[in-house]
Coordinates of C-alpha atoms and ligand atoms in Angstrom, one line a residue:
M169 CA 54.8 -37.4 -179.0
D170 CA 52.5 -35.8 -182.0
F171 CA 54.3 -37.7 -185.1
K172 CA 52.9 -35.8 -187.7
E173 CA 53.3 -32.4 -185.2
H174 CA 56.7 -33.5 -185.0
I175 CA 57.2 -33.6 -189.4
V176 CA 55.4 -30.7 -189.7
K177 CA 57.8 -28.7 -188.0
K178 CA 60.7 -30.3 -189.5
L179 CA 59.1 -29.2 -192.4
A180 CA 58.2 -25.5 -191.4
E181 CA 62.4 -25.6 -190.3
L182 CA 63.1 -26.6 -193.2
T183 CA 61.4 -24.9 -196.3
G184 CA 60.7 -21.6 -194.0
L185 CA 56.7 -22.3 -194.8
E186 CA 54.7 -21.2 -191.8
Q187 CA 53.8 -24.9 -190.5
S188 CA 49.8 -23.7 -190.1
A189 CA 50.5 -24.4 -194.4
I190 CA 52.5 -27.4 -193.9
E191 CA 50.2 -29.0 -191.6
K192 CA 46.9 -28.3 -194.2
A193 CA 48.8 -30.0 -197.3
V194 CA 50.1 -32.7 -195.6
E195 CA 47.8 -36.3 -196.4
T196 CA 47.6 -39.5 -196.3
P197 CA 49.4 -41.7 -198.9
P198 CA 46.0 -43.3 -200.3
D199 CA 48.3 -46.7 -199.9
E200 CA 50.1 -47.4 -197.1
K201 CA 53.2 -48.6 -198.9
L202 CA 53.9 -45.1 -199.9
G203 CA 54.1 -44.3 -196.3
D204 CA 52.5 -42.5 -193.5
L205 CA 52.8 -39.5 -194.6
A206 CA 53.0 -37.6 -197.7
F207 CA 54.2 -33.6 -198.4
P208 CA 53.1 -32.4 -201.9
C209 CA 55.9 -30.5 -203.2
F210 CA 53.9 -29.0 -205.5
P211 CA 52.7 -25.2 -204.1
L212 CA 56.4 -25.1 -203.5
A213 CA 57.1 -25.2 -207.3
K214 CA 56.5 -21.1 -207.8
V215 CA 58.2 -20.0 -205.5
L216 CA 60.9 -21.8 -205.8
R217 CA 60.5 -21.9 -209.5
K218 CA 61.7 -25.7 -209.5
A219 CA 60.3 -28.9 -211.1
P220 CA 58.5 -30.6 -207.6
P221 CA 60.1 -33.7 -208.4
L222 CA 63.1 -31.9 -207.8
I223 CA 62.1 -30.4 -205.1
A224 CA 61.1 -33.5 -203.5
Q225 CA 63.9 -35.2 -203.7
E226 CA 66.3 -31.8 -202.8
L227 CA 64.4 -31.8 -199.2
A228 CA 64.5 -35.4 -199.2
A229 CA 68.4 -35.0 -199.8
Q230 CA 68.3 -32.0 -196.4
L231 CA 66.1 -34.4 -194.0
S232 CA 67.4 -37.2 -192.2
S233 CA 65.8 -39.7 -190.4
D234 CA 65.5 -39.7 -186.7
E235 CA 63.9 -41.5 -183.6
L236 CA 59.9 -40.8 -185.1
I237 CA 61.4 -41.2 -188.4
D238 CA 62.3 -44.2 -190.3
H239 CA 63.3 -42.6 -193.8
I240 CA 61.5 -40.4 -196.5
D241 CA 61.8 -41.2 -200.2
A242 CA 60.7 -38.9 -202.9
V243 CA 58.3 -40.2 -205.2
G244 CA 57.3 -37.9 -208.2
G245 CA 56.3 -34.5 -206.4
Y246 CA 55.7 -36.1 -202.7
L247 CA 58.0 -36.5 -200.1
N248 CA 56.7 -39.7 -198.1
F249 CA 57.5 -40.4 -194.6
F250 CA 58.0 -43.4 -192.5
Y251 CA 57.1 -43.4 -189.1
N252 CA 59.9 -45.5 -186.8
R253 CA 57.2 -48.8 -186.2
A254 CA 58.3 -49.8 -182.5
A255 CA 57.9 -45.6 -182.3
F256 CA 54.9 -45.1 -183.2
I257 CA 53.9 -48.1 -181.8
T258 CA 55.5 -47.9 -178.4
D259 CA 54.1 -44.1 -177.9
T260 CA 50.4 -44.8 -179.2
V261 CA 49.6 -47.6 -177.5
N262 CA 51.2 -46.2 -174.3
A263 CA 49.1 -43.1 -174.8
A264 CA 46.1 -45.4 -174.9
R265 CA 46.4 -46.9 -172.6
D266 CA 47.0 -44.3 -170.4
A267 CA 43.6 -42.5 -171.2
G268 CA 41.4 -45.4 -170.8
D269 CA 38.2 -44.1 -171.6
N270 CA 39.3 -41.0 -172.2
W271 CA 41.4 -41.5 -175.4
G272 CA 39.8 -40.0 -178.6
R273 CA 38.2 -37.0 -176.1
S274 CA 39.2 -33.3 -176.2
D275 CA 37.8 -30.6 -174.9
M276 CA 37.3 -28.3 -177.6
G277 CA 33.8 -28.0 -177.0
A278 CA 34.6 -26.8 -173.5
G279 CA 31.9 -23.7 -172.4
K280 CA 29.9 -24.9 -175.3
T281 CA 26.3 -25.6 -175.5
I282 CA 24.7 -27.9 -178.0
L283 CA 20.9 -29.1 -178.2
V284 CA 20.6 -32.2 -179.9
E285 CA 16.2 -32.1 -180.6
Y286 CA 15.2 -35.7 -181.5
S287 CA 13.1 -38.8 -181.8
S288 CA 10.3 -36.3 -180.9
P289 CA 7.2 -38.6 -181.3
N290 CA 3.7 -37.6 -180.8
I291 CA 2.2 -38.5 -178.4
A292 CA -1.2 -40.9 -178.9
K293 CA 0.3 -42.4 -182.3
P294 CA 2.4 -45.2 -182.7
F295 CA 6.4 -44.5 -182.1
H296 CA 7.5 -45.7 -185.4
I297 CA 10.6 -46.4 -187.7
G298 CA 11.2 -42.9 -188.5
H299 CA 11.4 -41.4 -185.0
L300 CA 13.5 -45.0 -184.3
F301 CA 16.4 -43.5 -187.2
S302 CA 15.2 -40.6 -185.5
T303 CA 16.6 -41.3 -182.3
A304 CA 19.3 -43.2 -183.6
V305 CA 20.9 -40.7 -184.8
G306 CA 20.2 -38.0 -182.3
N307 CA 21.5 -39.8 -179.3
S308 CA 24.9 -40.6 -181.1
L309 CA 25.2 -37.1 -181.9
A310 CA 24.5 -36.0 -178.4
R311 CA 26.9 -38.8 -177.4
I312 CA 30.0 -37.4 -179.8
Y313 CA 29.5 -33.9 -178.5
K314 CA 29.9 -35.0 -174.7
F315 CA 32.7 -36.7 -175.6
L316 CA 33.9 -33.9 -177.4
G317 CA 33.5 -31.6 -173.9
Y318 CA 30.2 -29.9 -175.4
N319 CA 27.5 -29.4 -172.9
V320 CA 25.0 -31.2 -174.7
Q321 CA 21.2 -30.8 -174.0
S322 CA 19.1 -33.7 -175.2
L323 CA 15.6 -32.6 -176.6
N324 CA 12.3 -34.0 -177.0
H325 CA 10.4 -31.9 -179.2
L326 CA 6.7 -34.0 -178.7
G327 CA 4.4 -33.8 -180.7
D328 CA 2.1 -32.8 -178.2
W329 CA 0.0 -30.2 -179.2
G330 CA -2.8 -29.1 -182.1
T331 CA -6.3 -29.6 -183.5
Q332 CA -6.3 -33.1 -183.5
F333 CA -6.5 -33.4 -179.3
G334 CA -9.7 -32.3 -179.9
K335 CA -11.0 -34.9 -182.3
L336 CA -9.4 -37.1 -179.4
I337 CA -10.8 -36.3 -176.4
S338 CA -14.8 -36.2 -178.6
A339 CA -13.8 -39.8 -179.5
Y340 CA -12.4 -40.9 -175.8
K341 CA -15.7 -39.4 -174.3
R342 CA -17.8 -41.3 -176.6
W343 CA -15.8 -44.6 -176.7
G344 CA -13.1 -44.7 -174.7
D345 CA -12.5 -47.4 -172.1
P346 CA -9.2 -46.9 -169.6
A347 CA -8.9 -50.2 -168.9
L348 CA -8.4 -50.7 -172.3
I349 CA -6.2 -47.9 -172.9
E350 CA -4.2 -48.3 -169.4
K351 CA -2.9 -51.5 -170.9
N352 CA -1.8 -50.9 -174.2
P353 CA -2.2 -47.0 -174.4
I354 CA -0.9 -46.0 -178.3
K355 CA -2.8 -49.0 -179.4
E356 CA -6.2 -48.0 -177.4
L357 CA -5.8 -44.0 -178.4
L358 CA -5.2 -45.4 -181.7
K359 CA -8.1 -47.2 -182.4
I360 CA -10.4 -44.5 -181.1
Y361 CA -8.8 -42.3 -183.5
V362 CA -9.0 -44.0 -186.1
K363 CA -13.0 -44.3 -185.3
F364 CA -13.2 -41.0 -185.0
H365 CA -12.5 -40.4 -188.7
E366 CA -15.0 -42.9 -189.4
E367 CA -17.9 -41.3 -187.6
A368 CA -17.2 -37.8 -188.6
E369 CA -17.2 -39.3 -192.3
K370 CA -21.3 -39.7 -191.7
H371 CA -21.5 -37.4 -189.8
P372 CA -19.1 -34.1 -189.9
E373 CA -20.8 -32.2 -186.8
L374 CA -18.1 -34.5 -184.7
E375 CA -15.5 -32.6 -186.8
D376 CA -17.7 -28.7 -185.1
E377 CA -17.4 -30.6 -181.8
A378 CA -13.8 -31.5 -182.1
R379 CA -12.6 -27.8 -182.5
E380 CA -14.9 -27.0 -179.9
Y381 CA -12.3 -28.9 -177.8
F382 CA -9.4 -28.4 -178.6
K383 CA -10.4 -24.7 -178.3
K384 CA -11.4 -25.7 -174.2
L385 CA -7.9 -27.5 -174.5
E386 CA -6.5 -24.2 -176.1
D387 CA -8.1 -22.7 -173.3
G388 CA -7.2 -24.1 -170.3
D389 CA -10.8 -25.8 -169.9
D390 CA -9.8 -28.2 -166.3
E391 CA -11.9 -31.1 -168.1
T392 CA -9.7 -31.2 -171.3
T393 CA -6.6 -30.2 -170.3
A394 CA -7.0 -33.2 -167.6
L395 CA -7.6 -35.7 -170.3
W396 CA -4.7 -34.3 -172.9
K397 CA -2.3 -35.1 -169.6
Y398 CA -4.1 -37.9 -169.2
F399 CA -3.1 -39.3 -173.5
K400 CA 0.1 -37.7 -172.7
D401 CA 1.1 -39.5 -169.7
Q402 CA 0.1 -42.9 -171.1
S403 CA 1.7 -42.3 -174.0
L404 CA 5.1 -41.7 -172.0
V405 CA 5.1 -44.9 -170.5
E406 CA 5.4 -46.7 -173.6
F407 CA 7.8 -44.4 -174.9
K408 CA 9.3 -44.8 -171.8
R409 CA 10.1 -47.7 -172.0
V410 CA 10.9 -48.2 -175.3
Y411 CA 13.7 -45.5 -174.0
D412 CA 14.7 -47.8 -171.7
M413 CA 16.0 -50.7 -174.0
L414 CA 17.4 -48.4 -176.0
G415 CA 19.4 -47.4 -173.4
V416 CA 18.5 -43.0 -174.4
E417 CA 17.8 -40.3 -171.9
F418 CA 16.1 -36.5 -172.4
D419 CA 17.1 -33.3 -170.4
S420 CA 13.8 -32.2 -171.8
Y421 CA 10.6 -33.7 -172.8
N422 CA 8.9 -30.4 -173.4
G423 CA 6.7 -31.0 -176.3
E424 CA 4.7 -28.3 -178.8
A425 CA 2.3 -27.7 -176.0
F426 CA 4.6 -26.6 -173.8
Y427 CA 4.8 -23.6 -176.6
S428 CA 1.0 -23.0 -176.6
D429 CA 1.0 -20.2 -174.7
K430 CA 4.6 -18.9 -175.8
M431 CA 3.4 -18.0 -179.7
D432 CA 1.5 -14.9 -179.2
E433 CA 5.1 -12.7 -178.7
V434 CA 6.2 -14.5 -182.0
V435 CA 3.0 -13.3 -184.3
Q436 CA 3.9 -10.1 -182.3
I437 CA 7.6 -9.8 -183.3
L438 CA 7.0 -10.9 -187.1
R439 CA 3.9 -8.4 -186.9
D440 CA 6.1 -5.7 -185.5
K441 CA 9.1 -6.7 -188.6
G442 CA 6.5 -5.8 -191.4
L443 CA 6.6 -10.1 -192.1
L444 CA 3.2 -11.2 -192.1
V445 CA 1.0 -10.4 -195.0
E446 CA -2.7 -11.9 -195.1
S447 CA -3.0 -14.9 -197.8
D448 CA -6.7 -16.8 -198.1
G449 CA -7.4 -15.0 -194.3
A450 CA -4.3 -16.9 -192.8
Q451 CA -1.0 -15.1 -191.5
V452 CA 2.0 -15.8 -193.3
V453 CA 5.8 -15.1 -194.2
D454 CA 5.7 -14.7 -198.2
L455 CA 9.9 -16.7 -198.8
S456 CA 8.4 -16.5 -202.5
D457 CA 11.7 -14.8 -203.0
M458 CA 13.8 -17.8 -201.7
N459 CA 11.3 -19.9 -204.1
M460 CA 9.9 -21.4 -200.8
P461 CA 6.1 -21.2 -200.6
P462 CA 5.0 -18.6 -197.0
C463 CA 5.4 -19.9 -193.7
I464 CA 2.0 -20.0 -192.6
I465 CA 2.2 -18.5 -188.7
L466 CA -1.5 -18.1 -187.8
K467 CA -4.1 -20.2 -189.9
S468 CA -7.6 -18.3 -191.2
D469 CA -9.3 -19.0 -187.8
G470 CA -6.3 -17.4 -185.9
A471 CA -5.0 -20.9 -184.9
T472 CA -0.8 -21.2 -184.2
I473 CA 0.2 -24.4 -186.2
Y474 CA 3.3 -27.0 -186.2
A475 CA 5.9 -24.1 -188.0
T476 CA 4.7 -21.3 -184.8
R477 CA 5.2 -23.2 -182.6
D478 CA 8.9 -24.5 -184.1
I479 CA 10.0 -20.8 -184.0
A480 CA 8.7 -19.8 -180.4
A481 CA 10.5 -23.5 -179.0
A482 CA 13.2 -22.1 -181.2
L483 CA 13.4 -18.4 -179.5
Y484 CA 12.7 -19.9 -176.1
R485 CA 15.8 -22.4 -176.2
H486 CA 18.2 -19.3 -177.4
R487 CA 16.6 -18.1 -174.3
T488 CA 16.7 -20.6 -172.2
Y489 CA 20.5 -22.2 -173.0
N490 CA 22.4 -19.7 -175.4
F491 CA 23.4 -22.1 -177.7
D492 CA 25.7 -22.7 -179.8
K493 CA 24.3 -24.7 -181.9
N494 CA 20.6 -26.2 -182.3
I495 CA 20.2 -29.4 -184.4
Y496 CA 16.9 -30.7 -184.8
V497 CA 17.3 -35.1 -186.6
V498 CA 14.6 -34.7 -188.5
G499 CA 13.4 -36.9 -191.4
L500 CA 14.1 -35.7 -194.9
P501 CA 10.2 -34.9 -196.0
Q502 CA 10.7 -31.9 -193.5
S503 CA 14.0 -29.9 -195.0
L504 CA 11.4 -27.4 -197.0
H505 CA 9.6 -27.4 -193.0
F506 CA 12.9 -26.3 -191.3
R507 CA 14.2 -23.8 -194.1
Q508 CA 10.6 -22.3 -193.7
I509 CA 11.4 -21.2 -190.2
F510 CA 14.5 -20.8 -190.2
E511 CA 14.1 -18.2 -193.2
T512 CA 11.3 -17.0 -191.3
M513 CA 14.1 -16.7 -188.2
K514 CA 16.9 -14.7 -189.6
R515 CA 14.4 -12.4 -191.3
A516 CA 12.9 -11.6 -187.4
G517 CA 16.3 -10.8 -187.4
W518 CA 17.3 -12.9 -184.9
E519 CA 20.9 -13.6 -185.8
W520 CA 21.4 -16.6 -183.9
S521 CA 19.6 -18.7 -186.4
K522 CA 22.3 -19.6 -188.3
D523 CA 23.3 -22.0 -186.0
C524 CA 20.1 -23.7 -186.3
V525 CA 20.8 -27.4 -188.5
H526 CA 18.3 -29.2 -189.5
V527 CA 20.0 -32.8 -189.4
G528 CA 17.7 -35.4 -192.3
F529 CA 18.2 -38.8 -192.6
G530 CA 16.4 -41.1 -195.4
L531 CA 13.3 -43.6 -195.5
V532 CA 13.5 -46.6 -193.7
K533 CA 11.9 -49.3 -196.5
L534 CA 10.5 -52.6 -194.7
P535 CA 10.7 -55.9 -197.5
G536 CA 8.1 -57.7 -197.2
K537 CA 6.3 -58.6 -194.4
A538 CA 10.1 -59.5 -192.3
M539 CA 8.6 -56.8 -189.5
S540 CA 6.3 -59.1 -187.8
T541 CA 3.9 -57.7 -185.9
R542 CA 1.3 -58.5 -183.2
H543 CA -0.9 -54.7 -183.9
G544 CA -2.0 -55.8 -187.3
D545 CA -1.0 -53.0 -189.9
V546 CA 1.5 -50.3 -188.3
V547 CA 4.4 -51.5 -187.5
F548 CA 5.1 -51.0 -183.7
L549 CA 8.9 -50.2 -182.6
E550 CA 8.5 -52.2 -179.3
D551 CA 7.7 -55.3 -181.8
V552 CA 10.7 -54.6 -183.7
L553 CA 12.8 -54.2 -180.4
N554 CA 12.2 -57.5 -179.5
E555 CA 12.0 -59.6 -182.4
S556 CA 15.6 -58.4 -182.7
I557 CA 16.1 -59.9 -179.5
E558 CA 14.4 -62.7 -180.0
K559 CA 16.3 -63.4 -182.9
T560 CA 20.1 -62.9 -181.6
R561 CA 18.5 -65.5 -178.8
E562 CA 17.9 -67.9 -181.5
I563 CA 21.5 -67.1 -183.1
I564 CA 23.4 -67.8 -180.0
I565 CA 21.5 -71.1 -178.8
N566 CA 22.0 -72.5 -183.0
N567 CA 25.8 -71.1 -182.6
G568 CA 26.0 -73.4 -179.2
S569 CA 27.9 -70.2 -177.4
A570 CA 27.9 -70.3 -173.1
V571 CA 27.4 -67.1 -172.8
N572 CA 26.5 -67.1 -168.7
D573 CA 23.9 -64.2 -169.4
I574 CA 21.9 -64.6 -172.6
D575 CA 19.1 -62.7 -171.6
D576 CA 21.0 -59.6 -171.3
V577 CA 23.4 -61.1 -174.0
S578 CA 20.3 -61.1 -176.0
K579 CA 19.5 -57.8 -175.4
K580 CA 22.2 -55.8 -176.1
I581 CA 23.4 -57.8 -179.4
G582 CA 19.6 -56.8 -180.5
I583 CA 19.3 -53.5 -179.6
G584 CA 22.4 -52.9 -180.4
A585 CA 22.2 -54.6 -184.1
I586 CA 19.5 -52.2 -184.8
L587 CA 21.0 -49.2 -183.6
Y588 CA 24.6 -50.0 -186.4
T589 CA 22.0 -50.3 -188.7
F590 CA 20.8 -46.8 -188.2
L591 CA 24.0 -45.1 -188.4
K592 CA 25.9 -48.1 -190.5
N593 CA 25.9 -45.3 -194.3
S594 CA 25.1 -41.8 -194.8
R595 CA 22.1 -40.4 -192.8
E596 CA 21.1 -39.2 -196.1
K597 CA 20.9 -42.8 -197.7
D598 CA 17.7 -44.6 -197.5
I599 CA 18.4 -48.1 -195.5
V600 CA 16.5 -51.4 -196.1
F601 CA 15.7 -53.2 -193.3
S602 CA 17.1 -56.2 -193.7
W603 CA 17.3 -59.1 -190.7
D604 CA 19.6 -61.2 -191.8
T605 CA 22.2 -58.1 -192.4
M606 CA 21.9 -56.7 -189.7
L607 CA 22.5 -59.9 -187.5
D608 CA 25.3 -61.4 -189.6
F609 CA 27.5 -62.5 -187.4
D610 CA 30.2 -61.7 -189.9
G611 CA 29.5 -59.1 -192.0
E612 CA 29.5 -55.5 -191.0
S613 CA 27.6 -55.8 -188.1
A614 CA 27.1 -54.8 -184.3
P615 CA 27.1 -58.4 -183.5
Y616 CA 30.7 -59.0 -186.1
C617 CA 31.6 -55.4 -183.7
M618 CA 30.9 -56.9 -180.7
Y619 CA 32.1 -59.8 -181.0
G620 CA 35.8 -58.4 -181.8
Y621 CA 35.7 -57.1 -178.6
A622 CA 34.5 -60.6 -176.3
R623 CA 37.1 -61.7 -178.8
G624 CA 39.6 -59.6 -177.3
R625 CA 38.2 -59.4 -173.9
S626 CA 38.3 -63.6 -174.0
I627 CA 42.2 -63.7 -174.8
L628 CA 42.7 -60.5 -171.9
R629 CA 40.8 -63.2 -169.3
K630 CA 43.7 -66.4 -170.3
A631 CA 46.2 -64.1 -169.6
A632 CA 45.4 -63.0 -166.6
G633 CA 47.9 -63.3 -164.3
I634 CA 50.3 -61.8 -167.1
D635 CA 51.8 -58.1 -166.0
F636 CA 52.0 -56.5 -169.4
S637 CA 52.1 -53.1 -168.0
N638 CA 55.3 -52.4 -169.1
A639 CA 55.7 -54.6 -172.1
D640 CA 58.1 -53.9 -174.8
L641 CA 56.0 -52.6 -177.5
S642 CA 58.8 -52.7 -179.5
K643 CA 58.7 -56.6 -180.2
S644 CA 55.4 -56.1 -181.7
V645 CA 55.6 -54.4 -185.2
S646 CA 54.6 -56.6 -187.5
D647 CA 52.5 -54.9 -190.7
D648 CA 49.5 -56.1 -188.9
A649 CA 50.1 -54.6 -185.8
Y650 CA 51.5 -51.0 -187.3
M651 CA 47.8 -51.2 -189.4
L652 CA 45.7 -51.8 -185.5
V653 CA 48.0 -49.0 -184.0
K654 CA 47.3 -46.4 -186.3
Q655 CA 44.2 -47.3 -186.3
L656 CA 43.5 -47.0 -183.0
N657 CA 45.5 -43.7 -183.2
D658 CA 42.6 -42.7 -185.0
F659 CA 40.5 -43.0 -183.3
G660 CA 40.5 -39.0 -182.3
D661 CA 39.5 -37.6 -185.7
A662 CA 37.2 -39.6 -186.6
V663 CA 35.2 -38.1 -183.6
K664 CA 35.6 -35.1 -185.0
D665 CA 35.0 -36.1 -188.6
A666 CA 31.7 -37.3 -186.9
A667 CA 30.7 -33.7 -185.1
A668 CA 31.9 -32.0 -188.3
K669 CA 29.1 -33.5 -190.4
N670 CA 26.8 -34.8 -188.2
E671 CA 27.9 -38.3 -189.4
P672 CA 27.7 -41.0 -187.0
F673 CA 28.1 -43.3 -189.6
Y674 CA 32.5 -41.8 -189.7
I675 CA 32.1 -44.0 -186.2
N676 CA 30.8 -47.0 -187.4
R677 CA 32.7 -47.4 -190.4
Y678 CA 35.6 -46.2 -188.1
V679 CA 35.1 -49.1 -185.5
T680 CA 33.8 -51.7 -188.3
N681 CA 37.3 -51.2 -190.1
L682 CA 38.7 -51.3 -186.9
V683 CA 37.3 -54.8 -185.4
K684 CA 38.7 -56.0 -189.3
M685 CA 42.2 -55.0 -188.3
F686 CA 42.1 -56.6 -184.8
N687 CA 41.0 -60.0 -186.5
K688 CA 43.4 -59.3 -188.4
F689 CA 46.3 -58.8 -185.9
Y690 CA 45.0 -61.7 -183.5
N691 CA 45.0 -64.4 -186.3
T692 CA 48.4 -63.2 -188.0
N693 CA 50.3 -62.4 -185.0
P694 CA 49.2 -65.3 -182.1
I695 CA 49.3 -64.1 -178.6
M696 CA 48.4 -66.8 -176.2
R697 CA 50.3 -69.4 -178.2
S698 CA 52.9 -71.7 -176.4
D699 CA 55.5 -71.1 -178.9
V700 CA 55.2 -67.1 -178.5
D701 CA 57.7 -66.0 -176.2
E702 CA 57.4 -64.2 -173.2
E703 CA 58.2 -60.1 -174.6
T704 CA 56.3 -60.6 -177.5
K705 CA 53.2 -61.6 -175.9
K706 CA 52.9 -58.9 -173.6
A707 CA 53.5 -56.6 -176.3
R708 CA 50.4 -58.1 -178.1
L709 CA 48.6 -58.0 -175.2
A710 CA 49.2 -54.9 -174.6
I711 CA 47.6 -54.4 -178.6
V712 CA 45.2 -56.4 -177.1
D713 CA 43.9 -54.4 -174.3
A714 CA 43.9 -50.5 -176.2
T715 CA 41.8 -52.0 -179.2
C716 CA 39.1 -53.2 -176.6
T717 CA 38.9 -49.6 -174.9
V718 CA 38.6 -48.0 -177.8
I719 CA 36.1 -51.1 -179.7
K720 CA 34.1 -50.4 -176.5
S721 CA 34.5 -46.9 -176.4
A722 CA 33.6 -45.9 -180.4
L723 CA 30.5 -48.2 -180.2
A724 CA 29.5 -46.6 -177.0
L725 CA 29.9 -43.5 -179.5
L726 CA 27.1 -45.2 -181.8
G727 CA 24.3 -46.6 -178.4
I728 CA 25.4 -49.8 -178.3
E729 CA 27.0 -52.0 -175.3
V730 CA 29.3 -54.1 -175.3
V731 CA 29.2 -58.2 -174.3
E732 CA 32.3 -59.8 -172.0
S733 CA 31.8 -63.0 -173.9
M734 CA 28.9 -63.7 -177.1
Ligands
LIG1026 N1 6.6 -34.7 -183.8 C1 7.1 -34.4 -185.5 C2 6.7 -35.7 -186.3 O1 6.9 -36.9 -185.9 C3 8.7 -33.9 -185.5 C4 9.0 -33.3 -185.0 C5 10.2 -32.8 -185.2 N2 11.0 -31.6 -184.5 C6 11.1 -30.2 -184.8 N3 10.9 -29.1 -184.1 N4 9.7 -29.9 -185.5 O2 6.6 -35.6 -187.9

């Protein structure tokens, strides 16, 4: 039973207003003392030619409580509804327990496709912390949209094309050592790439050689293509190790190179539409009327660039997936790039360009030497993940917790702590990485939320053998029980809000609050204590059970796995 809907219907009958109008008007009062749902009477004042407080009073007198509504108060211009707690708790907990993993799910996305492009590191370059931010946000959004019934495709737009590969090939042919590369692909490839730049300062002719190699690569020459593929395969081995640790999967790894043969068409379309103009020998789309620098399509040497490949990729995605939304989870420094390509696509007459969305995020600050790294001055992500796991292991050992599988538990908490940190605030905010905050088991952190779950599961283990499937939930209607169950009820809304704004932090905040309420609940509502009578115990166990399921589902939407004990 939907309590809100019930009240909306009642109000519609009484006032003669459209249900949809009432549904928009009702709000959650800022303070729970003011009830569960409020109806502001101000908009009625004009029609009824009466002051809102009077309208509220008259309506309150005409409305009566029923099996779902405990009482109704008129306060100022508001009509405040108080639900029947026992009915609300019974209804919500039973529904949540019946639904299990499906609680909060929706089919609003049925038949619709959403593409989420994220991570997108550059091959032969370190997978850096910005790519991790993208990975955390994108993976969470993909999970959120799936939960809402969308067909989701996770895309990794690898940076695997561009003139730098000419340089890398030249470097490899001079100094490449396959044995070293296979041991430590990205570190070695980076080393010879850096060396190329140093040498090219002294011997500029190296640059010409590199250009020639890239030209060969673009022309499909066998040797250079094989080398490029080798760099890509080696890099992917390393990237996939990180993705495995994070529990992240992609449906496609089509990187920039995949579009290298799909760009002529784009250039032709833009030319036919009369959008290309010459500027310093380059072919560009002039966007000055939008106060943007031109979108460069072809460089003066005729080579295509990043933007061209992105436009070709968008067209390909439209044709391949016929998407409802095409999301790019990429750092805010690339905002202008996306505004330029979206505008260019719009001018090309692609009406679906309006469904392309740049979901940006802020910068990550690594204070001091907090991030140690074995690889010199670049922070390697795998090191950061391993460091988090190690630190977690130390904390668990110091806490003296008895966990069965410390490797598994440290890994889930250590990785969870990092993911949580990226999804803790609105994504456009910068992040300061701090181990202390991240691994604070009492603060707002993944370990804190995971501990709430483990605590609940431990209570349920102790209660093994007690059948609470038909618990009489009217036995557990304390304030803290009520607050907790109301939060359980709000899960679906939190998921929808997160999707509407592409902000996983709505779920992060939701689950953190849920755990806070749960802690309060089991502190003030003892469960397995000997003085708790059997019926009350059962009712409380049912609430614990429903809460555990929701914590687990919510954390899963952030990419965080729970542990049974910690
Ligand atoms: N590889 C790029 C980088 O590391 C990110 C790619 C973003 N996606 C895109 N479609 N342009 O900066």
